Tab-separated table of C-alpha atoms in Angstrom:
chain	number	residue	atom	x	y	z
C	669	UNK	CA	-5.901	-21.893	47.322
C	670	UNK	CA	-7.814	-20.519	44.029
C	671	UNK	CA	-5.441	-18.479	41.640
C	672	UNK	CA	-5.919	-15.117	41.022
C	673	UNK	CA	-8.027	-13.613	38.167
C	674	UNK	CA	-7.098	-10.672	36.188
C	675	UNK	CA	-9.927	-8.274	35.827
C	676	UNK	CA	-7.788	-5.569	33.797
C	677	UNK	CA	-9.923	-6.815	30.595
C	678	UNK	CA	-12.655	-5.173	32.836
C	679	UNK	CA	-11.674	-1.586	32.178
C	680	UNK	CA	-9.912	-2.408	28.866
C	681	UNK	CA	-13.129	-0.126	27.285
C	682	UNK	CA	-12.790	2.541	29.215
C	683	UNK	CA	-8.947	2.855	28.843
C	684	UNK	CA	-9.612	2.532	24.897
C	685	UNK	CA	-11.879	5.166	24.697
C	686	UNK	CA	-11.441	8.584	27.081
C	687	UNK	CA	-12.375	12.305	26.414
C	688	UNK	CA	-12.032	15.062	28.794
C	689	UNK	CA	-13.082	18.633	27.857
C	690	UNK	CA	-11.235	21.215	29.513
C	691	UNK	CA	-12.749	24.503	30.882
C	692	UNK	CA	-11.222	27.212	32.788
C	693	UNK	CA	-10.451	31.358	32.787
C	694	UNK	CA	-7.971	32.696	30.625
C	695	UNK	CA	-5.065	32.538	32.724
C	696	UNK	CA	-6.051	29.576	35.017
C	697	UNK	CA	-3.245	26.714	33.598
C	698	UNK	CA	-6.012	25.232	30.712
C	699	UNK	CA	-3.188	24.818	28.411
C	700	UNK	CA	-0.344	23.742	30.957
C	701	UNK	CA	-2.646	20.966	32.238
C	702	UNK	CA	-3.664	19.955	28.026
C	703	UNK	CA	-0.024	20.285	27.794
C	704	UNK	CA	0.937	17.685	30.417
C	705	UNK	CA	-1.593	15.386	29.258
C	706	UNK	CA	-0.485	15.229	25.816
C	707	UNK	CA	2.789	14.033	27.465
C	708	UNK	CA	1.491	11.264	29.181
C	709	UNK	CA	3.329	10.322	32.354
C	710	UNK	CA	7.175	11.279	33.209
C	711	UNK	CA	9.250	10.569	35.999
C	712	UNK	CA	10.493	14.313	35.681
C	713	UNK	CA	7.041	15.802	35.694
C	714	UNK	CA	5.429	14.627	38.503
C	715	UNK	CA	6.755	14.806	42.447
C	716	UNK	CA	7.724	11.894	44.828
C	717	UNK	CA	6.337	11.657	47.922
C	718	UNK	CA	9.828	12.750	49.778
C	719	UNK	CA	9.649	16.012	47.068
C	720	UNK	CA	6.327	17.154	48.409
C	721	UNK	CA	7.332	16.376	51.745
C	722	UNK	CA	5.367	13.076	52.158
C	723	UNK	CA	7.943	11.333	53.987
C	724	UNK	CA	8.449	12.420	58.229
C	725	UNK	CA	12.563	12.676	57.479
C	726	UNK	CA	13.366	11.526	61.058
C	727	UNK	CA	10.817	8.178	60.980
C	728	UNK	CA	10.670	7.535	57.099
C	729	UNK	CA	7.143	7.122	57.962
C	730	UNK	CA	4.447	8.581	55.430
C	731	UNK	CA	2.748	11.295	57.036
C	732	UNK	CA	-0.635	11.207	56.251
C	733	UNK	CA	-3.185	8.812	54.705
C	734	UNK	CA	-3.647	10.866	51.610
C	735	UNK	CA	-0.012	10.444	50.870
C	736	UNK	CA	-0.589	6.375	50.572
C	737	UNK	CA	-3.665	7.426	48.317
C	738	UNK	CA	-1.117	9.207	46.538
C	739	UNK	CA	1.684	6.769	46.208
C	740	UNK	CA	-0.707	3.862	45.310
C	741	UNK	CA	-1.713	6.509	42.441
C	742	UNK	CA	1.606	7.065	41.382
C	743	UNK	CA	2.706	3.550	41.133
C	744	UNK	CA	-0.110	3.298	38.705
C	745	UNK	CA	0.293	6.053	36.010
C	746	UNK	CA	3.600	4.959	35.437
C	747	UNK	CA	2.445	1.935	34.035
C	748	UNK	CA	-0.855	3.020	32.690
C	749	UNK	CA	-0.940	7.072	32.214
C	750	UNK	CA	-0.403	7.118	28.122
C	751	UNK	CA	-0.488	10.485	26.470
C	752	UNK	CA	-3.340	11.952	25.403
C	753	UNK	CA	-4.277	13.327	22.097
C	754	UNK	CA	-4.427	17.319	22.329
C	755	UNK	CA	-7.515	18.984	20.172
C	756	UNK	CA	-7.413	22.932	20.852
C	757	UNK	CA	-10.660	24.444	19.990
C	758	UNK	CA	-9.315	27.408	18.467
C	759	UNK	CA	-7.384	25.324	15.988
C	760	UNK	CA	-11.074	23.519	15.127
C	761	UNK	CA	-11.729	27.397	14.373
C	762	UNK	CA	-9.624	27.779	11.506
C	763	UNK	CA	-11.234	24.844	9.688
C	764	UNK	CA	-14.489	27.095	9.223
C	765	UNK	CA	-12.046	30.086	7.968
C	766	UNK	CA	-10.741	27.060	5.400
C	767	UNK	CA	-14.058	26.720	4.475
C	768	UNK	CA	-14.612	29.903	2.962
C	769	UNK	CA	-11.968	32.228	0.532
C	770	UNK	CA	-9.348	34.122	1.655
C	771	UNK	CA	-10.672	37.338	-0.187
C	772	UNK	CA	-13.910	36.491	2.376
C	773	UNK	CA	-11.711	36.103	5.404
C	774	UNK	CA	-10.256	39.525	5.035
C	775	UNK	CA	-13.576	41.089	3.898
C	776	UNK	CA	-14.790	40.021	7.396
C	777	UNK	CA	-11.902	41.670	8.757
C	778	UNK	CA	-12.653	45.391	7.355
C	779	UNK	CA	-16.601	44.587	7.541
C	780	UNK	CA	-18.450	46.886	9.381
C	781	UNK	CA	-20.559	44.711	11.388
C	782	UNK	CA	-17.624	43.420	12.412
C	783	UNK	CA	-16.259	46.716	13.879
C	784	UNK	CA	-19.544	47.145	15.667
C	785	UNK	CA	-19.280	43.765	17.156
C	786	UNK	CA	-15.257	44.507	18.505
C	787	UNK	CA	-16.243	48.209	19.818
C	788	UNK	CA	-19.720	47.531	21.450
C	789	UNK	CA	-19.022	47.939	24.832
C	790	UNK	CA	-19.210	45.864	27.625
C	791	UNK	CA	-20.102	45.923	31.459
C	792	UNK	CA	-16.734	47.570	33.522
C	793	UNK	CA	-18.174	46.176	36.923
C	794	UNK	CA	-20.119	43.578	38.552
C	795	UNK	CA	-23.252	46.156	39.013
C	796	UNK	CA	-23.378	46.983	35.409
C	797	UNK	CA	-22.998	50.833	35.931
C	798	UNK	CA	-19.877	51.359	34.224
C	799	UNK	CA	-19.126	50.246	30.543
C	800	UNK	CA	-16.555	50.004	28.300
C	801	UNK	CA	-14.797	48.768	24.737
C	802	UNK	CA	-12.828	45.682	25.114
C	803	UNK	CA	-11.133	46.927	21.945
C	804	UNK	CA	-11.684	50.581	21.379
C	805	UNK	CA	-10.365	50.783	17.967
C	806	UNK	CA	-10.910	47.638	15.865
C	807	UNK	CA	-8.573	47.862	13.032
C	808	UNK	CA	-7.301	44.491	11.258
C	809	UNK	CA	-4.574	46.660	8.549
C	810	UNK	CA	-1.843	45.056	10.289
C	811	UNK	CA	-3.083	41.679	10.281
C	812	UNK	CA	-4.684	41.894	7.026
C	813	UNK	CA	-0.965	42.241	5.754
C	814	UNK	CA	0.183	39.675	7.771
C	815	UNK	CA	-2.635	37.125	6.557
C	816	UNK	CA	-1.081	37.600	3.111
C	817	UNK	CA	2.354	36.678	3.418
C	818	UNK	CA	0.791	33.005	4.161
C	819	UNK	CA	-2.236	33.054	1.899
C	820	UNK	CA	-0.920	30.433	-0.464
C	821	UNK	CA	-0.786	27.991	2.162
C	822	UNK	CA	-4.429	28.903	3.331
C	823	UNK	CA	-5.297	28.272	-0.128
C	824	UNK	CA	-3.662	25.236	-0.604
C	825	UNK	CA	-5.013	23.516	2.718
C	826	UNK	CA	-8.826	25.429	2.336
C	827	UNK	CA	-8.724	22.871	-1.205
C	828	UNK	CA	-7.408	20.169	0.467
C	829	UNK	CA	-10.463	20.318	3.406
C	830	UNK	CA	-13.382	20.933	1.052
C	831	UNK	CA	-11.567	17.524	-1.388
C	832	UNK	CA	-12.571	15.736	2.275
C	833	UNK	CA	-15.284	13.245	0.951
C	834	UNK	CA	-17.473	11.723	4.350
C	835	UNK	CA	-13.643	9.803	4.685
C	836	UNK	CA	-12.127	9.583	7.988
C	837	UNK	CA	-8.989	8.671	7.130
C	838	UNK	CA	-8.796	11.660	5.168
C	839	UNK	CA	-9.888	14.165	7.970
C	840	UNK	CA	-7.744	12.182	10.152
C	841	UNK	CA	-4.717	12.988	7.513
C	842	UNK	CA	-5.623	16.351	7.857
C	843	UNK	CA	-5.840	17.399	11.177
C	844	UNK	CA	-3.101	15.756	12.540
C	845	UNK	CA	-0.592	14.444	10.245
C	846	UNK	CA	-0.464	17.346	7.707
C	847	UNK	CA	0.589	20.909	7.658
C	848	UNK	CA	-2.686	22.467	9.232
C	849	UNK	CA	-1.715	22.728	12.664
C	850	UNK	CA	1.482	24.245	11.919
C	851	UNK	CA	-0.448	26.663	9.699
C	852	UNK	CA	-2.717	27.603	12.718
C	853	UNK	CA	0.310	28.503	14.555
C	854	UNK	CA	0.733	31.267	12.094
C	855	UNK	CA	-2.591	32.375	11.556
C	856	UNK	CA	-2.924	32.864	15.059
C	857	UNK	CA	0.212	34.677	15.608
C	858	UNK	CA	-0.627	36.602	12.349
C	859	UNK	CA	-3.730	37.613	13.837
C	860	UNK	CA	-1.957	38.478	17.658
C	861	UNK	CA	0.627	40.753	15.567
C	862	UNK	CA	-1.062	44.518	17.206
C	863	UNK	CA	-2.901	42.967	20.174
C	864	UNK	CA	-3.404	39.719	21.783
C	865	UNK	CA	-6.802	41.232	23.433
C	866	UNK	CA	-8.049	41.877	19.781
C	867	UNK	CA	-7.371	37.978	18.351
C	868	UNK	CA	-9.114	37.184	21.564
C	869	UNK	CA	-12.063	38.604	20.943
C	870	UNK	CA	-12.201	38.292	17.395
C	871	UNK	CA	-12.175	34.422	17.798
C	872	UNK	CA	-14.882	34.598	20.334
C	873	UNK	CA	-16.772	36.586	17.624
C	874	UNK	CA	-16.198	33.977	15.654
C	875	UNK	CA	-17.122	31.038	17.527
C	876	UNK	CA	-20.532	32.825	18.536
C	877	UNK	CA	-21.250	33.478	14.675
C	878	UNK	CA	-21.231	29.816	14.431
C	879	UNK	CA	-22.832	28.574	17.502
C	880	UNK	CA	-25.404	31.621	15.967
C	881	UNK	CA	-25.303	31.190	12.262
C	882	UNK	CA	-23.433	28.086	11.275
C	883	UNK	CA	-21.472	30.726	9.781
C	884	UNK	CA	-17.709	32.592	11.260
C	885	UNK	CA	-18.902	35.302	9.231
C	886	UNK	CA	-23.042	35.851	9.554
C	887	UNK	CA	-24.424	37.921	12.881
C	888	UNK	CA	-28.130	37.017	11.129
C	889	UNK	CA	-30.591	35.921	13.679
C	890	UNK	CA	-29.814	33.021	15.921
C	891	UNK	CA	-30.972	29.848	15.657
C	892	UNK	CA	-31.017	26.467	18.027
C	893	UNK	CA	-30.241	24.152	14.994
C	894	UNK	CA	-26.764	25.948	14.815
C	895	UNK	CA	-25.848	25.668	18.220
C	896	UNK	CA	-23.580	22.518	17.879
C	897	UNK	CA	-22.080	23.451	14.962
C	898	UNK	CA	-18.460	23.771	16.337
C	899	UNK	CA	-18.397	20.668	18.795
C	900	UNK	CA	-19.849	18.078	15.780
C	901	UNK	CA	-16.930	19.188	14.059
C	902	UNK	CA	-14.831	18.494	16.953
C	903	UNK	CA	-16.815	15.349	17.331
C	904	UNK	CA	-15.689	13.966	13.882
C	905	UNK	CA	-11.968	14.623	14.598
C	906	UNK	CA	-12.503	12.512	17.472
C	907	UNK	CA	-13.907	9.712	15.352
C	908	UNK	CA	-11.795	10.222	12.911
C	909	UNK	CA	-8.914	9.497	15.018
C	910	UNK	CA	-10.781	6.571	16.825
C	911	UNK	CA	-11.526	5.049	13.500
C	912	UNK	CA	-7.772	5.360	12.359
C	913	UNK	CA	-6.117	3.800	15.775
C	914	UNK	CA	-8.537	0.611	14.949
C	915	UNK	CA	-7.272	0.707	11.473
C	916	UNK	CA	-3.679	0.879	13.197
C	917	UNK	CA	-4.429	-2.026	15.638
C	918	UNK	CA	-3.631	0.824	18.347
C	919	UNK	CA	-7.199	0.434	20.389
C	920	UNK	CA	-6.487	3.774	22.571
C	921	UNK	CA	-8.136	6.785	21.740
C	922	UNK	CA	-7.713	9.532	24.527
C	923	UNK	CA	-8.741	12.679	23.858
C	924	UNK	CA	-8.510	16.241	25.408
C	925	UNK	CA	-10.235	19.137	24.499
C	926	UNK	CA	-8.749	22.448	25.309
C	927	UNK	CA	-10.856	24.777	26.200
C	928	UNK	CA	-15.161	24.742	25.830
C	929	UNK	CA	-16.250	27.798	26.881
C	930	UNK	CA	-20.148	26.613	26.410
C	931	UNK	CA	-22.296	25.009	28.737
C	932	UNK	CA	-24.361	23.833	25.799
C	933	UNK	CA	-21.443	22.434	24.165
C	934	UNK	CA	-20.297	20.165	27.707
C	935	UNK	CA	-23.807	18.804	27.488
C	936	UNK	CA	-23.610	17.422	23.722
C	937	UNK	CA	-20.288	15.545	24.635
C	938	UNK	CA	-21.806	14.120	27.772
C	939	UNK	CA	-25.480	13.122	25.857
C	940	UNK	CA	-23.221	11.712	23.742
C	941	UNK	CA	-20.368	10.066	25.608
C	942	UNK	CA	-20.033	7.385	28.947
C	943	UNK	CA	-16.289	8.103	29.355
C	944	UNK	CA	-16.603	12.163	28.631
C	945	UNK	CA	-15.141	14.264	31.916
C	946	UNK	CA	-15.323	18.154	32.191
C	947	UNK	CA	-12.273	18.967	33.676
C	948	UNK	CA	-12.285	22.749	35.499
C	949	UNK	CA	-9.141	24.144	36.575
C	950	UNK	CA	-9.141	27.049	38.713
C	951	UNK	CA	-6.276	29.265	40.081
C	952	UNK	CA	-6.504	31.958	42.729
C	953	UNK	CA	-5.889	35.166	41.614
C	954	UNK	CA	-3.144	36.254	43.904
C	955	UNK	CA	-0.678	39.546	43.898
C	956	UNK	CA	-0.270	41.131	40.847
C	957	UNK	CA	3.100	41.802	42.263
C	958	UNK	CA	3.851	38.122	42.902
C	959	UNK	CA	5.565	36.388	40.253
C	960	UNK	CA	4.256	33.175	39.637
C	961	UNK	CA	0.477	34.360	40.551
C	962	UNK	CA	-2.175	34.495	37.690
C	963	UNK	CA	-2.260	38.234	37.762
C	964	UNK	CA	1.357	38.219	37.205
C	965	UNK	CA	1.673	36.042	34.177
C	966	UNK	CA	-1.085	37.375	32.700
C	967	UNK	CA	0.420	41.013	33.412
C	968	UNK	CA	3.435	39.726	31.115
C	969	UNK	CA	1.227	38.103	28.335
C	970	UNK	CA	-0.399	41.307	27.749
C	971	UNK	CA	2.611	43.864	28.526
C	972	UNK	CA	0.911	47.381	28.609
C	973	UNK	CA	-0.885	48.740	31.723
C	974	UNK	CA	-3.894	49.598	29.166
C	975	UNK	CA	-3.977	46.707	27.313
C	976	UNK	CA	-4.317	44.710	30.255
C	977	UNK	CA	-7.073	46.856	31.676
C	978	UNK	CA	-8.784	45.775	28.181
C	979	UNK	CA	-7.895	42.520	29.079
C	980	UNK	CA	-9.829	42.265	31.930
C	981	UNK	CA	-12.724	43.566	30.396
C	982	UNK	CA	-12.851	40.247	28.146
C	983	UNK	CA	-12.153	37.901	30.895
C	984	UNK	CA	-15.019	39.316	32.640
C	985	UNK	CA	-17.387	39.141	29.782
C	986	UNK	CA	-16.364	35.394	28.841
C	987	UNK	CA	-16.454	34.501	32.787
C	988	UNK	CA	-20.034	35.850	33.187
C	989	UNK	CA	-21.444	35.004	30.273
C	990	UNK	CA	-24.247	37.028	28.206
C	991	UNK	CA	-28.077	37.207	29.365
C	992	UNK	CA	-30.150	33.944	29.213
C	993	UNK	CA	-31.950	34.436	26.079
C	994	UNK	CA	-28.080	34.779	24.201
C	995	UNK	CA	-27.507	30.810	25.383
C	996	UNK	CA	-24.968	31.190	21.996
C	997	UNK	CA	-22.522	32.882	23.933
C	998	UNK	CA	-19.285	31.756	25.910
C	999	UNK	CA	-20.057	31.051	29.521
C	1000	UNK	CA	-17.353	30.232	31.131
C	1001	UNK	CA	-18.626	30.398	34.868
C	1002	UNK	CA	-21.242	28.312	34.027
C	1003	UNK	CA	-19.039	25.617	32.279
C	1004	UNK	CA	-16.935	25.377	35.420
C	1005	UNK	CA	-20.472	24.773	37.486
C	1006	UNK	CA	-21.060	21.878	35.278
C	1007	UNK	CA	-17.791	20.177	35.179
C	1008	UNK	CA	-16.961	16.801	36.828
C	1009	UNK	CA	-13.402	17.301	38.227
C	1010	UNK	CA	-11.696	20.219	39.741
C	1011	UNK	CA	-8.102	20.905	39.627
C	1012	UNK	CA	-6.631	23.572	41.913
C	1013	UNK	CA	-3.648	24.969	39.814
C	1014	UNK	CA	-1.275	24.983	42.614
C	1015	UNK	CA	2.691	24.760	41.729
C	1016	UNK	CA	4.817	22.336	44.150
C	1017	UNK	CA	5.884	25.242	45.893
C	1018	UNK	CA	2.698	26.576	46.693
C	1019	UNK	CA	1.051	23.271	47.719
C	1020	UNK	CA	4.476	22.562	50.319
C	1021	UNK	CA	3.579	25.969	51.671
C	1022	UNK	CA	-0.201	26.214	51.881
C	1023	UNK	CA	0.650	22.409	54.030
C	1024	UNK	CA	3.272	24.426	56.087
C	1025	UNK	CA	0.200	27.112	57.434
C	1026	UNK	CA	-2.064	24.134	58.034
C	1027	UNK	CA	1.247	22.304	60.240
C	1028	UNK	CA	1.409	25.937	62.120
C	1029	UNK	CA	-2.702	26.113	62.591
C	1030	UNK	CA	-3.386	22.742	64.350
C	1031	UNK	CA	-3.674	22.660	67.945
C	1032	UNK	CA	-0.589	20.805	69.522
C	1033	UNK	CA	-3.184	18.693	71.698
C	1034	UNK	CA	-4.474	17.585	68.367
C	1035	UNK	CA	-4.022	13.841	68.262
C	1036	UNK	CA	-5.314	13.455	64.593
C	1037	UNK	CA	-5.115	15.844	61.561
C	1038	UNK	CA	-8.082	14.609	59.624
C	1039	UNK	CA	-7.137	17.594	56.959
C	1040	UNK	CA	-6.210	16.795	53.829
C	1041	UNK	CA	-2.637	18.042	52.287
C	1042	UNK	CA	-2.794	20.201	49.607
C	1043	UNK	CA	-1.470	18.617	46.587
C	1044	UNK	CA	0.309	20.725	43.612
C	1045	UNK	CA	-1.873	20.735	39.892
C	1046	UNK	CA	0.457	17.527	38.776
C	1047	UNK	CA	-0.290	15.380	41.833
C	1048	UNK	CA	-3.971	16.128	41.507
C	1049	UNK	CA	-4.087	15.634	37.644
C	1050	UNK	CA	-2.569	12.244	37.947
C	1051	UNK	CA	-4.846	10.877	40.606
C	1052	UNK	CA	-7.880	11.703	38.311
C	1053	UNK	CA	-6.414	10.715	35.357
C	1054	UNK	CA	-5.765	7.361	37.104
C	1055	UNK	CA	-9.256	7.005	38.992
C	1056	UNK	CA	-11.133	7.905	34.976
C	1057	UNK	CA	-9.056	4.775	33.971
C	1058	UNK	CA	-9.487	2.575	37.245
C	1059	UNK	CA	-12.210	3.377	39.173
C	1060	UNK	CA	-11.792	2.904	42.658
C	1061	UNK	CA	-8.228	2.689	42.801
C	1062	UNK	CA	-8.369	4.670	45.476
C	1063	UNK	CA	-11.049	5.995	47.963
C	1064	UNK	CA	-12.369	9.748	48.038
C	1065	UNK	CA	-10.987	11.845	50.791
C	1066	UNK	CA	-13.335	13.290	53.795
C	1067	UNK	CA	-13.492	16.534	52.086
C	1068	UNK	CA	-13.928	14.669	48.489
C	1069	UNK	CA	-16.697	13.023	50.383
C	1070	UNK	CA	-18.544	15.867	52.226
C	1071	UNK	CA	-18.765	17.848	49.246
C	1072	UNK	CA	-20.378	15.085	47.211
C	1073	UNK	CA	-23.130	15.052	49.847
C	1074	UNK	CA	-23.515	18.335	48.965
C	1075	UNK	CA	-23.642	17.965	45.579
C	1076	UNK	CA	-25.815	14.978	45.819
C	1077	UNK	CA	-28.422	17.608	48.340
C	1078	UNK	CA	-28.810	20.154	45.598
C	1079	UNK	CA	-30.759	18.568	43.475
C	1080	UNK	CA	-33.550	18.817	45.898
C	1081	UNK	CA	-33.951	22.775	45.229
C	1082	UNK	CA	-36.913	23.529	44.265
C	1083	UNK	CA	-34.838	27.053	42.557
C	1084	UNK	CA	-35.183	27.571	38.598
C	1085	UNK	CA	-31.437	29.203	38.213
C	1086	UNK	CA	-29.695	27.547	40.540
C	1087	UNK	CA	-28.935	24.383	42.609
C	1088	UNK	CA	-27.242	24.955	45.625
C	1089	UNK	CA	-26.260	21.993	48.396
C	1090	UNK	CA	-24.581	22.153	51.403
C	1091	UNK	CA	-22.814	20.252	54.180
C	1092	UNK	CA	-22.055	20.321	58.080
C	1093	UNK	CA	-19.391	18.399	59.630
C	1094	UNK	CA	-17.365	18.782	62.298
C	1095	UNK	CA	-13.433	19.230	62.700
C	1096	UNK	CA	-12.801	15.424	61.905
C	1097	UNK	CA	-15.493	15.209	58.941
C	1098	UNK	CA	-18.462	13.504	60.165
C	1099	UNK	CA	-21.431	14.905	58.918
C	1100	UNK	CA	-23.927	16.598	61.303
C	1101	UNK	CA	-26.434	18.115	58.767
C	1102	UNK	CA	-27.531	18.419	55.018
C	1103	UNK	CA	-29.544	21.264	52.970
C	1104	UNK	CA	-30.046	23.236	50.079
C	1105	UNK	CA	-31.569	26.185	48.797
C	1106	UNK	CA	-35.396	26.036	48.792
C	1107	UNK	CA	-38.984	28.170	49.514
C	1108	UNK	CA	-39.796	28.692	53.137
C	1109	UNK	CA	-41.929	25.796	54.590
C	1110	UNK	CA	-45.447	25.671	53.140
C	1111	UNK	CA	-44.398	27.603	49.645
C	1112	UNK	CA	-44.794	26.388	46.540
C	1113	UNK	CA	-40.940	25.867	44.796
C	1114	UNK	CA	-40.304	27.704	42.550
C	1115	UNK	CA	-39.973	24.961	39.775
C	1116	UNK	CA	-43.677	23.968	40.243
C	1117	UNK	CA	-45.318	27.649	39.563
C	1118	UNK	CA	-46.912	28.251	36.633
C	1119	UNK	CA	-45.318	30.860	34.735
């Protein structure tokens, strides 16, 4: 009998080197899912099969096929699910503020084109009838004064960037092992001190300047050669870390990004990187009654009936996106259209309810449920974290595999703005017919027309 070969060496490169960019709505679980990540795997963080109701109690027997999937996944990100390193974009932000003088940072603040930019309004609905100010009155006295009380330290660490010679050891130092990203704890809560809807949208002000300008604080005339201005700064705190694990014999370098709100900006890391994943997490909306739903806890993070009305003004505008020809601007819809993996944002009690309804809707006569639980956030996260470091480990599920028929069908549009695929199948998920969105027979597409 031959002995067996270990073929971990195999994905050895692939478990060195991992970056996943997160993309999501304000409110959809972005930073709970960047926060598990940066823990790595935990017993007390993730369910058991018996926890999610897995396990038949009378029989012991496991339920349902996706809850082997699951368990052969589990076994393997407790020996293999490391933490990852956490890079939050708006933190990246602050490193063009350090770039310039505090004396410019609050000039910006009181500038007038500023103002303009915070009070233009926006669209209140979906037709574009109605508009409105996402922040009505765009004062910055109150955070002007707050900006002071740490301006020494903004000082001290905008000297100790700009001393940053082409080294990464240095930016590496920087980033993560000095004082900056306790300092951009402050500065943000310095700049959330009247209104968490203002520091909102006066970071999204700033991130368009530079994906604009090259500058946080220019609204000049826009430009493609500044478009990737933010994410190669991003880039070179990723190889800045990479560079210093090799100098630390520690090989792994994983990486997540929380949030890109570009579309332009998920296409550099993937030009650029094998082992890059857009990662989209979505939550339903739910009640704004029910605690627990998105409405809810978004309700409490912005308190007052008014300033969550404004609220939802900005979500809109970042979810939509601007008009073609502004390809600057946060998209968010269109980042979650180009992402690789989808996480539902479902907590354990959700999931073991939503897989209650389906128990209720299946006919007793019904020999075989070919429907796939519903897994919470944690259970999904895990099995993709674990399938981006071993391929294969386990297969897709029928509705996993449907939908990448349909993914696979869209690209045969002949449609300019959008790809659209589709698939039928029947109740037990064999396929009975493909399309996608196209002319009528005999047209010409409209991808082939001269303009």
């Amino acid at each position: 009998m031959s002995k067996a070969i270990d073929l971990s060496h195999i994905y050895n490169l692939r478990n060195n080197f991992t970056v996943i960019g997160l993309t999501g709505q304000i409110g959809s679980g972005c930073s709970e899912v960047a926060e598990q990540l940066s823990r790595g795997f935990n017993n007390k963080d993730f369910e058991s099969l018996r926890e999610v109701g897995g396990i038949d109690t009378k029989t012991s027997e496991i339920k349902h096929n996706s809850y082997r999937k699951y368990r052969i996944v589990y076994n393997y990100a407790r020996e293999n699910f490391k933490p990852y390193t956490r890079i939050n974009y708006k933190d990246v932000l602050v490193i063009f503020l350090l770039k310039h003088s505090f004396d410019e940072l609050i000039s910006f603040l009181k500038s007038p084109d500023l103002k303009n930019e915070m009070e233009a309004e926006v669209p209140a609905d979906d037709e574009g009838k109605d508009y409105a100010a996402i922040v009505p009155n765009a004062q910055f006295d109150d955070e002007a004064a707050a900006l002071s009380e740490i301006k020494q330290t903004f000082e001290g660490l905008s000297e100790k960037y700009k001393s940053i010679q082409d080294n990464w050891n240095d930016l590496y130092n920087f980033y993560f092992q000095s004082e900056f990203l306790s300092f951009c704890e402050k500065i943000h809560a310095a700049l959330m001190r009247t209104s968490r809807v203002k520091r909102n949208k006066l970071f999204q002000t700033i991130s368009t300047n530079l994906r604009r300008s090259g500058s946080p604080y220019s609204f000049s005339e826009p430009t493609a050669d500044n478009i990737f201005t933010i994410v190669e700064l991003i880039n070179d705190v990723i190889k800045s870390h990479r560079n210093s694990q090799n100098i630390t014999k520690d090989e792994r370098t994983q990486i997540v990004i929380d949030d890109l709100r570009s579309p332009i900006e998920i296409m550099y890391f993937k030009q650029r990187y094998a082992a890059f994943y857009t990662m989209a997490v979505n939550r339903d909306e739910g009640s704004g009654d029910a605690e627990g739903s998105k409405q809810y806890e978004l309700y409490q993070k912005y308190k007052s009936p008014d300033s969550f009305a404004k609220a939802k003004l900005f979500f809109r505008q970042e979810y939509k996106g601007a008009k073609s020809h502004e390809f600057y601007k946060a998209n968010i819809s269109a980042c979650i259209q180009q992402a690789d993996i989808h996480i539902s944002f479902l907590r354990k009690e959700e999931a073991v309810e939503k897989n209650k309804e389906i128990q209720e809707q299946n006919s007793p006569n019904k020999t075989v449920d070919s429907t796939s639980p519903y897994f919470s956030w944690k259970m999904q996260l895990l099995k993709y974290v674990s399938l981006i470091s071993h391929p294969g480990l386990v297969s897709p599920s029928p509705e996993e595999r449907c939908m990448q028929m349909a993914y696979t069908a869209k690209h045969n549009s002949g449609c300019i703005s959008r790809h659209v695929g589709a698939a039928i199948t029947d109740e037990f998920y064999s396929i009975k017919a493909i399309g996608w969105n196209n002319t009528p027979a005999g047209q010409v597409p409209c991808a082939l027309r001269n303009a």
